[in-house]
Each structure stands twice: as structure tokens, then as C-alpha cells.
Amino acid sequence: GGLFILKDPNYDNTPPTVVCQPVTATLDRTTGSVTVTADDVDNGSTDDFGITKKSIEASQTTFTCADVGRSIPVTLTVEDDYGNKSSCTTNITVEAETTSFNGATWSNGVPSVGSNAKISADYSTAINTSFQACSCEVDTDRTLTVNSGDYIDIQKDMTNLDESLKP
């Protein structure tokens, strides 16, 4: 008899190598939101025996039009089967696709709650259609006319580049 100490040849006391990547989160045109996951932030983290868990910590992980233009810090933590952990920090930048009206059509479909509208030619809801958008920008020397009974529903910012729009 005596004391025998056996060492598991597969024992892992080395933390994973964590690799973050910045994320540009683009709003879904229809829902107006986007959710970022740990897999979105992970840029190829590795471990000798495999990663069993990934998680992110941020002030929020689901974003809307109100967040467009913001940069939100996020921390990615990865863990292996032996409980070893590593973390890294990066940023999530939130954006919305832009669709431009050229006088005949929209470049990327009629705007919706998850997109930005750019009026590059005169626009009238009587001829075209009412619409929703995250933001709306009217180019210099262009007119946006909203007829009675029609609407434009802008969630965030309305910008008139020649500043002729008065409240």
C-alpha cells in the first residue's frame, strides 16, 4: 500500500484563446430590430479540448432604430470543459439600410421601420405612398409633400439638407 497519484493525461488548465471581432448590426427592414449573439462577436476562439460555452455581456443585445449610430461595448466570454474562461471586449455598431427615392422608384424597396429613407427627388404621398422609416433625409432643393390622410412615420430623425423645412 501507499499513496498513488495519477494525473489525467487530458487534464486542461490552459484557458481558451478568445478572439473578438467588432460587429455591425443591421436592423431587419420589416421588424426594425436586430439581436446580436455570442457567435456574432466570436471570431474563431479556440481551446485545446474544445469550447463548451460562449456568452456575451452588454447593456443590451437587441437593438432598434433608437440605437442606430451608437457603438455599444460588449464582452465575449468563452469557457472550456474544465471551467477555464477567457474574455475579450469589442463594440457593436448599429445601422439601418438606406433606400433612396430617385423620382420613379426606391433603390432598395419602399422604406419600412428598419430602414432609412433618402428623398433624392420630389416626393408626394398622393402619387407614391405613405411610408415608415427609421430616419428620413430630404436632399437640397427637393420637396416632400404629405397629403391629407397620408403619412410618413419617422422613428428617429428627419433631416432637410437645405433647411427649408420649418416646424
mmCIF file with all atom_site columns, C-alpha atoms in Angstrom:
data_model
loop_
_atom_site.group_PDB
_atom_site.id
_atom_site.type_symbol
_atom_site.label_atom_id
_atom_site.label_alt_id
_atom_site.label_comp_id
_atom_site.label_asym_id
_atom_site.label_entity_id
_atom_site.label_seq_id
_atom_site.pdbx_PDB_ins_code
_atom_site.Cartn_x
_atom_site.Cartn_y
_atom_site.Cartn_z
_atom_site.occupancy
_atom_site.B_iso_or_equiv
_atom_site.pdbx_formal_charge
_atom_site.auth_seq_id
_atom_site.auth_comp_id
_atom_site.auth_asym_id
_atom_site.auth_atom_id
_atom_site.pdbx_PDB_model_num
ATOM 1   C CA . GLY A 1 1   ? 0.000   0.000  0.000   1.00 0.00 ? 1   GLY A CA 1
ATOM 2   C CA . GLY A 1 2   ? 0.847   3.558  -0.358  1.00 0.00 ? 2   GLY A CA 1
ATOM 3   C CA . LEU A 1 3   ? -0.368  6.714  -1.984  1.00 0.00 ? 3   LEU A CA 1
ATOM 4   C CA . PHE A 1 4   ? -0.604  6.702  -5.731  1.00 0.00 ? 4   PHE A CA 1
ATOM 5   C CA . ILE A 1 5   ? -1.124  9.955  -7.611  1.00 0.00 ? 5   ILE A CA 1
ATOM 6   C CA . LEU A 1 6   ? -2.468  9.605  -11.087 1.00 0.00 ? 6   LEU A CA 1
ATOM 7   C CA . LYS A 1 7   ? -2.564  12.536 -13.437 1.00 0.00 ? 7   LYS A CA 1
ATOM 8   C CA . ASP A 1 8   ? -5.277  12.671 -16.080 1.00 0.00 ? 8   ASP A CA 1
ATOM 9   C CA . PRO A 1 9   ? -3.331  12.925 -19.351 1.00 0.00 ? 9   PRO A CA 1
ATOM 10  C CA . ASN A 1 10  ? -6.167  15.017 -20.771 1.00 0.00 ? 10  ASN A CA 1
ATOM 11  C CA . TYR A 1 11  ? -6.356  17.485 -17.862 1.00 0.00 ? 11  TYR A CA 1
ATOM 12  C CA . ASP A 1 12  ? -6.633  21.044 -19.155 1.00 0.00 ? 12  ASP A CA 1
ATOM 13  C CA . ASN A 1 13  ? -5.591  24.010 -17.052 1.00 0.00 ? 13  ASN A CA 1
ATOM 14  C CA . THR A 1 14  ? -4.995  26.303 -20.028 1.00 0.00 ? 14  THR A CA 1
ATOM 15  C CA . PRO A 1 15  ? -7.702  28.885 -20.676 1.00 0.00 ? 15  PRO A CA 1
ATOM 16  C CA . PRO A 1 16  ? -9.187  29.145 -24.165 1.00 0.00 ? 16  PRO A CA 1
ATOM 17  C CA . THR A 1 17  ? -7.827  31.648 -26.668 1.00 0.00 ? 17  THR A CA 1
ATOM 18  C CA . VAL A 1 18  ? -10.655 34.133 -27.157 1.00 0.00 ? 18  VAL A CA 1
ATOM 19  C CA . VAL A 1 19  ? -10.868 36.275 -30.310 1.00 0.00 ? 19  VAL A CA 1
ATOM 20  C CA . CYS A 1 20  ? -13.420 39.101 -30.666 1.00 0.00 ? 20  CYS A CA 1
ATOM 21  C CA . GLN A 1 21  ? -14.491 40.938 -33.769 1.00 0.00 ? 21  GLN A CA 1
ATOM 22  C CA . PRO A 1 22  ? -16.390 44.223 -33.963 1.00 0.00 ? 22  PRO A CA 1
ATOM 23  C CA . VAL A 1 23  ? -19.958 43.737 -35.165 1.00 0.00 ? 23  VAL A CA 1
ATOM 24  C CA . THR A 1 24  ? -22.025 45.959 -37.424 1.00 0.00 ? 24  THR A CA 1
ATOM 25  C CA . ALA A 1 25  ? -25.612 45.019 -36.623 1.00 0.00 ? 25  ALA A CA 1
ATOM 26  C CA . THR A 1 26  ? -28.045 45.986 -39.398 1.00 0.00 ? 26  THR A CA 1
ATOM 27  C CA . LEU A 1 27  ? -31.703 46.359 -38.499 1.00 0.00 ? 27  LEU A CA 1
ATOM 28  C CA . ASP A 1 28  ? -34.176 43.973 -40.089 1.00 0.00 ? 28  ASP A CA 1
ATOM 29  C CA . ARG A 1 29  ? -36.172 46.123 -42.553 1.00 0.00 ? 29  ARG A CA 1
ATOM 30  C CA . THR A 1 30  ? -39.518 44.641 -41.539 1.00 0.00 ? 30  THR A CA 1
ATOM 31  C CA . THR A 1 31  ? -39.228 44.296 -37.757 1.00 0.00 ? 31  THR A CA 1
ATOM 32  C CA . GLY A 1 32  ? -36.920 47.257 -37.158 1.00 0.00 ? 32  GLY A CA 1
ATOM 33  C CA . SER A 1 33  ? -34.753 45.292 -34.748 1.00 0.00 ? 33  SER A CA 1
ATOM 34  C CA . VAL A 1 34  ? -31.660 43.082 -34.663 1.00 0.00 ? 34  VAL A CA 1
ATOM 35  C CA . THR A 1 35  ? -30.260 40.769 -31.982 1.00 0.00 ? 35  THR A CA 1
ATOM 36  C CA . VAL A 1 36  ? -26.542 40.083 -31.579 1.00 0.00 ? 36  VAL A CA 1
ATOM 37  C CA . THR A 1 37  ? -25.351 36.714 -30.215 1.00 0.00 ? 37  THR A CA 1
ATOM 38  C CA . ALA A 1 38  ? -22.047 35.410 -28.866 1.00 0.00 ? 38  ALA A CA 1
ATOM 39  C CA . ASP A 1 39  ? -21.436 33.681 -32.224 1.00 0.00 ? 39  ASP A CA 1
ATOM 40  C CA . ASP A 1 40  ? -21.683 37.076 -33.981 1.00 0.00 ? 40  ASP A CA 1
ATOM 41  C CA . VAL A 1 41  ? -18.941 38.509 -31.741 1.00 0.00 ? 41  VAL A CA 1
ATOM 42  C CA . ASP A 1 42  ? -16.703 35.397 -31.758 1.00 0.00 ? 42  ASP A CA 1
ATOM 43  C CA . ASN A 1 43  ? -14.004 35.479 -34.438 1.00 0.00 ? 43  ASN A CA 1
ATOM 44  C CA . GLY A 1 44  ? -12.555 31.980 -34.127 1.00 0.00 ? 44  GLY A CA 1
ATOM 45  C CA . SER A 1 45  ? -11.898 31.429 -30.415 1.00 0.00 ? 45  SER A CA 1
ATOM 46  C CA . THR A 1 46  ? -10.139 28.109 -29.748 1.00 0.00 ? 46  THR A CA 1
ATOM 47  C CA . ASP A 1 47  ? -9.258  25.683 -26.970 1.00 0.00 ? 47  ASP A CA 1
ATOM 48  C CA . ASP A 1 48  ? -7.122  22.536 -26.905 1.00 0.00 ? 48  ASP A CA 1
ATOM 49  C CA . PHE A 1 49  ? -10.100 20.435 -25.803 1.00 0.00 ? 49  PHE A CA 1
ATOM 50  C CA . GLY A 1 50  ? -12.959 22.494 -27.214 1.00 0.00 ? 50  GLY A CA 1
ATOM 51  C CA . ILE A 1 51  ? -15.126 25.391 -26.141 1.00 0.00 ? 51  ILE A CA 1
ATOM 52  C CA . THR A 1 52  ? -18.320 24.360 -24.373 1.00 0.00 ? 52  THR A CA 1
ATOM 53  C CA . LYS A 1 53  ? -19.891 27.731 -23.618 1.00 0.00 ? 53  LYS A CA 1
ATOM 54  C CA . LYS A 1 54  ? -19.955 31.217 -25.139 1.00 0.00 ? 54  LYS A CA 1
ATOM 55  C CA . SER A 1 55  ? -21.722 34.228 -23.657 1.00 0.00 ? 55  SER A CA 1
ATOM 56  C CA . ILE A 1 56  ? -21.820 37.978 -24.144 1.00 0.00 ? 56  ILE A CA 1
ATOM 57  C CA . GLU A 1 57  ? -22.307 40.743 -21.661 1.00 0.00 ? 57  GLU A CA 1
ATOM 58  C CA . ALA A 1 58  ? -23.568 44.110 -22.865 1.00 0.00 ? 58  ALA A CA 1
ATOM 59  C CA . SER A 1 59  ? -26.045 46.753 -21.768 1.00 0.00 ? 59  SER A CA 1
ATOM 60  C CA . GLN A 1 60  ? -28.343 45.218 -24.399 1.00 0.00 ? 60  GLN A CA 1
ATOM 61  C CA . THR A 1 61  ? -28.207 42.623 -27.155 1.00 0.00 ? 61  THR A CA 1
ATOM 62  C CA . THR A 1 62  ? -31.364 43.541 -29.080 1.00 0.00 ? 62  THR A CA 1
ATOM 63  C CA . PHE A 1 63  ? -31.312 46.859 -30.914 1.00 0.00 ? 63  PHE A CA 1
ATOM 64  C CA . THR A 1 64  ? -33.864 49.102 -32.637 1.00 0.00 ? 64  THR A CA 1
ATOM 65  C CA . CYS A 1 65  ? -33.972 52.305 -34.660 1.00 0.00 ? 65  CYS A CA 1
ATOM 66  C CA . ALA A 1 66  ? -33.305 54.289 -31.465 1.00 0.00 ? 66  ALA A CA 1
ATOM 67  C CA . ASP A 1 67  ? -29.831 52.679 -31.363 1.00 0.00 ? 67  ASP A CA 1
ATOM 68  C CA . VAL A 1 68  ? -28.764 53.467 -34.950 1.00 0.00 ? 68  VAL A CA 1
ATOM 69  C CA . GLY A 1 69  ? -25.385 55.202 -34.956 1.00 0.00 ? 69  GLY A CA 1
ATOM 70  C CA . ARG A 1 70  ? -24.497 54.048 -31.447 1.00 0.00 ? 70  ARG A CA 1
ATOM 71  C CA . SER A 1 71  ? -21.450 51.996 -30.570 1.00 0.00 ? 71  SER A CA 1
ATOM 72  C CA . ILE A 1 72  ? -22.118 49.618 -27.682 1.00 0.00 ? 72  ILE A CA 1
ATOM 73  C CA . PRO A 1 73  ? -19.272 47.819 -25.880 1.00 0.00 ? 73  PRO A CA 1
ATOM 74  C CA . VAL A 1 74  ? -19.692 44.042 -25.498 1.00 0.00 ? 74  VAL A CA 1
ATOM 75  C CA . THR A 1 75  ? -17.636 41.427 -23.662 1.00 0.00 ? 75  THR A CA 1
ATOM 76  C CA . LEU A 1 76  ? -17.384 37.886 -25.035 1.00 0.00 ? 76  LEU A CA 1
ATOM 77  C CA . THR A 1 77  ? -16.534 35.107 -22.568 1.00 0.00 ? 77  THR A CA 1
ATOM 78  C CA . VAL A 1 78  ? -15.683 31.577 -23.698 1.00 0.00 ? 78  VAL A CA 1
ATOM 79  C CA . GLU A 1 79  ? -15.333 28.565 -21.419 1.00 0.00 ? 79  GLU A CA 1
ATOM 80  C CA . ASP A 1 80  ? -13.905 25.084 -21.896 1.00 0.00 ? 80  ASP A CA 1
ATOM 81  C CA . ASP A 1 81  ? -15.000 21.760 -20.385 1.00 0.00 ? 81  ASP A CA 1
ATOM 82  C CA . TYR A 1 82  ? -12.686 22.223 -17.383 1.00 0.00 ? 82  TYR A CA 1
ATOM 83  C CA . GLY A 1 83  ? -14.175 25.615 -16.471 1.00 0.00 ? 83  GLY A CA 1
ATOM 84  C CA . ASN A 1 84  ? -11.266 27.684 -17.804 1.00 0.00 ? 84  ASN A CA 1
ATOM 85  C CA . LYS A 1 85  ? -12.511 31.027 -19.099 1.00 0.00 ? 85  LYS A CA 1
ATOM 86  C CA . SER A 1 86  ? -11.185 33.875 -21.240 1.00 0.00 ? 86  SER A CA 1
ATOM 87  C CA . SER A 1 87  ? -12.797 37.169 -22.249 1.00 0.00 ? 87  SER A CA 1
ATOM 88  C CA . CYS A 1 88  ? -12.307 39.965 -24.754 1.00 0.00 ? 88  CYS A CA 1
ATOM 89  C CA . THR A 1 89  ? -14.118 43.224 -25.440 1.00 0.00 ? 89  THR A CA 1
ATOM 90  C CA . THR A 1 90  ? -15.238 44.802 -28.703 1.00 0.00 ? 90  THR A CA 1
ATOM 91  C CA . ASN A 1 91  ? -18.034 47.063 -29.978 1.00 0.00 ? 91  ASN A CA 1
ATOM 92  C CA . ILE A 1 92  ? -21.384 46.601 -31.679 1.00 0.00 ? 92  ILE A CA 1
ATOM 93  C CA . THR A 1 93  ? -22.327 49.379 -34.111 1.00 0.00 ? 93  THR A CA 1
ATOM 94  C CA . VAL A 1 94  ? -25.985 49.585 -35.092 1.00 0.00 ? 94  VAL A CA 1
ATOM 95  C CA . GLU A 1 95  ? -27.055 50.675 -38.583 1.00 0.00 ? 95  GLU A CA 1
ATOM 96  C CA . ALA A 1 96  ? -30.060 50.624 -40.884 1.00 0.00 ? 96  ALA A CA 1
ATOM 97  C CA . GLU A 1 97  ? -30.089 50.117 -44.660 1.00 0.00 ? 97  GLU A CA 1
ATOM 98  C CA . THR A 1 98  ? -30.851 53.181 -46.757 1.00 0.00 ? 98  THR A CA 1
ATOM 99  C CA . THR A 1 99  ? -33.269 53.257 -49.647 1.00 0.00 ? 99  THR A CA 1
ATOM 100 C CA . SER A 1 100 ? -33.326 56.309 -51.963 1.00 0.00 ? 100 SER A CA 1
ATOM 101 C CA . PHE A 1 101 ? -36.231 57.672 -53.986 1.00 0.00 ? 101 PHE A CA 1
ATOM 102 C CA . ASN A 1 102 ? -34.968 58.749 -57.422 1.00 0.00 ? 102 ASN A CA 1
ATOM 103 C CA . GLY A 1 103 ? -38.227 60.158 -58.835 1.00 0.00 ? 103 GLY A CA 1
ATOM 104 C CA . ALA A 1 104 ? -39.636 56.856 -60.066 1.00 0.00 ? 104 ALA A CA 1
ATOM 105 C CA . THR A 1 105 ? -38.678 54.084 -57.630 1.00 0.00 ? 105 THR A CA 1
ATOM 106 C CA . TRP A 1 106 ? -36.954 53.324 -54.346 1.00 0.00 ? 106 TRP A CA 1
ATOM 107 C CA . SER A 1 107 ? -33.426 51.909 -54.725 1.00 0.00 ? 107 SER A CA 1
ATOM 108 C CA . ASN A 1 108 ? -33.921 49.268 -52.040 1.00 0.00 ? 108 ASN A CA 1
ATOM 109 C CA . GLY A 1 109 ? -37.701 48.913 -51.774 1.00 0.00 ? 109 GLY A CA 1
ATOM 110 C CA . VAL A 1 110 ? -40.228 51.187 -50.073 1.00 0.00 ? 110 VAL A CA 1
ATOM 111 C CA . PRO A 1 111 ? -38.845 52.254 -46.683 1.00 0.00 ? 111 PRO A CA 1
ATOM 112 C CA . SER A 1 112 ? -40.007 50.486 -43.559 1.00 0.00 ? 112 SER A CA 1
ATOM 113 C CA . VAL A 1 113 ? -39.433 50.775 -39.816 1.00 0.00 ? 113 VAL A CA 1
ATOM 114 C CA . GLY A 1 114 ? -35.975 49.191 -40.134 1.00 0.00 ? 114 GLY A CA 1
ATOM 115 C CA . SER A 1 115 ? -34.596 51.357 -42.948 1.00 0.00 ? 115 SER A CA 1
ATOM 116 C CA . ASN A 1 116 ? -33.567 54.933 -43.662 1.00 0.00 ? 116 ASN A CA 1
ATOM 117 C CA . ALA A 1 117 ? -35.372 56.891 -46.382 1.00 0.00 ? 117 ALA A CA 1
ATOM 118 C CA . LYS A 1 118 ? -33.468 59.312 -48.616 1.00 0.00 ? 118 LYS A CA 1
ATOM 119 C CA . ILE A 1 119 ? -35.571 61.629 -50.774 1.00 0.00 ? 119 ILE A CA 1
ATOM 120 C CA . SER A 1 120 ? -33.383 62.481 -53.786 1.00 0.00 ? 120 SER A CA 1
ATOM 121 C CA . ALA A 1 121 ? -36.277 63.681 -55.991 1.00 0.00 ? 121 ALA A CA 1
ATOM 122 C CA . ASP A 1 122 ? -39.566 65.422 -55.267 1.00 0.00 ? 122 ASP A CA 1
ATOM 123 C CA . TYR A 1 123 ? -41.912 63.041 -53.431 1.00 0.00 ? 123 TYR A CA 1
ATOM 124 C CA . SER A 1 124 ? -45.652 63.220 -52.840 1.00 0.00 ? 124 SER A CA 1
ATOM 125 C CA . THR A 1 125 ? -47.693 60.691 -50.904 1.00 0.00 ? 125 THR A CA 1
ATOM 126 C CA . ALA A 1 126 ? -50.604 61.438 -53.286 1.00 0.00 ? 126 ALA A CA 1
ATOM 127 C CA . ILE A 1 127 ? -48.602 59.992 -56.220 1.00 0.00 ? 127 ILE A CA 1
ATOM 128 C CA . ASN A 1 128 ? -46.431 57.464 -54.424 1.00 0.00 ? 128 ASN A CA 1
ATOM 129 C CA . THR A 1 129 ? -47.304 56.075 -50.999 1.00 0.00 ? 129 THR A CA 1
ATOM 130 C CA . SER A 1 130 ? -47.229 56.756 -47.297 1.00 0.00 ? 130 SER A CA 1
ATOM 131 C CA . PHE A 1 131 ? -44.292 55.102 -45.540 1.00 0.00 ? 131 PHE A CA 1
ATOM 132 C CA . GLN A 1 132 ? -42.495 54.390 -42.291 1.00 0.00 ? 132 GLN A CA 1
ATOM 133 C CA . ALA A 1 133 ? -38.748 54.739 -41.790 1.00 0.00 ? 133 ALA A CA 1
ATOM 134 C CA . CYS A 1 134 ? -36.154 54.848 -39.065 1.00 0.00 ? 134 CYS A CA 1
ATOM 135 C CA . SER A 1 135 ? -34.949 58.216 -40.376 1.00 0.00 ? 135 SER A CA 1
ATOM 136 C CA . CYS A 1 136 ? -35.611 60.394 -43.401 1.00 0.00 ? 136 CYS A CA 1
ATOM 137 C CA . GLU A 1 137 ? -33.293 62.749 -45.252 1.00 0.00 ? 137 GLU A CA 1
ATOM 138 C CA . VAL A 1 138 ? -34.577 65.178 -47.891 1.00 0.00 ? 138 VAL A CA 1
ATOM 139 C CA . ASP A 1 139 ? -31.917 66.361 -50.361 1.00 0.00 ? 139 ASP A CA 1
ATOM 140 C CA . THR A 1 140 ? -31.337 70.036 -51.094 1.00 0.00 ? 140 THR A CA 1
ATOM 141 C CA . ASP A 1 141 ? -33.929 71.564 -53.453 1.00 0.00 ? 141 ASP A CA 1
ATOM 142 C CA . ARG A 1 142 ? -36.256 68.557 -53.094 1.00 0.00 ? 142 ARG A CA 1
ATOM 143 C CA . THR A 1 143 ? -39.826 68.632 -51.799 1.00 0.00 ? 143 THR A CA 1
ATOM 144 C CA . LEU A 1 144 ? -41.556 66.057 -49.651 1.00 0.00 ? 144 LEU A CA 1
ATOM 145 C CA . THR A 1 145 ? -45.350 66.521 -49.706 1.00 0.00 ? 145 THR A CA 1
ATOM 146 C CA . VAL A 1 146 ? -47.624 64.613 -47.323 1.00 0.00 ? 146 VAL A CA 1
ATOM 147 C CA . ASN A 1 147 ? -51.237 64.846 -48.448 1.00 0.00 ? 147 ASN A CA 1
ATOM 148 C CA . SER A 1 148 ? -54.280 64.815 -46.172 1.00 0.00 ? 148 SER A CA 1
ATOM 149 C CA . GLY A 1 149 ? -54.996 61.281 -44.977 1.00 0.00 ? 149 GLY A CA 1
ATOM 150 C CA . ASP A 1 150 ? -51.457 60.123 -45.799 1.00 0.00 ? 150 ASP A CA 1
ATOM 151 C CA . TYR A 1 151 ? -48.431 59.918 -43.513 1.00 0.00 ? 151 TYR A CA 1
ATOM 152 C CA . ILE A 1 152 ? -44.733 59.467 -43.149 1.00 0.00 ? 152 ILE A CA 1
ATOM 153 C CA . ASP A 1 153 ? -43.887 57.864 -39.827 1.00 0.00 ? 153 ASP A CA 1
ATOM 154 C CA . ILE A 1 154 ? -40.271 58.592 -38.894 1.00 0.00 ? 154 ILE A CA 1
ATOM 155 C CA . GLN A 1 155 ? -38.973 56.855 -35.772 1.00 0.00 ? 155 GLN A CA 1
ATOM 156 C CA . LYS A 1 156 ? -35.770 58.830 -35.227 1.00 0.00 ? 156 LYS A CA 1
ATOM 157 C CA . ASP A 1 157 ? -34.543 61.803 -37.276 1.00 0.00 ? 157 ASP A CA 1
ATOM 158 C CA . MET A 1 158 ? -35.975 63.906 -40.082 1.00 0.00 ? 158 MET A CA 1
ATOM 159 C CA . THR A 1 159 ? -33.246 65.850 -41.885 1.00 0.00 ? 159 THR A CA 1
ATOM 160 C CA . ASN A 1 160 ? -33.824 68.505 -44.529 1.00 0.00 ? 160 ASN A CA 1
ATOM 161 C CA . LEU A 1 161 ? -30.467 69.292 -46.107 1.00 0.00 ? 161 LEU A CA 1
ATOM 162 C CA . ASP A 1 162 ? -31.423 72.763 -47.327 1.00 0.00 ? 162 ASP A CA 1
ATOM 163 C CA . GLU A 1 163 ? -33.137 73.576 -44.012 1.00 0.00 ? 163 GLU A CA 1
ATOM 164 C CA . SER A 1 164 ? -36.290 74.852 -45.705 1.00 0.00 ? 164 SER A CA 1
ATOM 165 C CA . LEU A 1 165 ? -38.474 72.593 -43.553 1.00 0.00 ? 165 LEU A CA 1
ATOM 166 C CA . LYS A 1 166 ? -39.712 74.650 -40.653 1.00 0.00 ? 166 LYS A CA 1
ATOM 167 C CA . PRO A 1 167 ? -41.531 73.225 -37.617 1.00 0.00 ? 167 PRO A CA 1
#
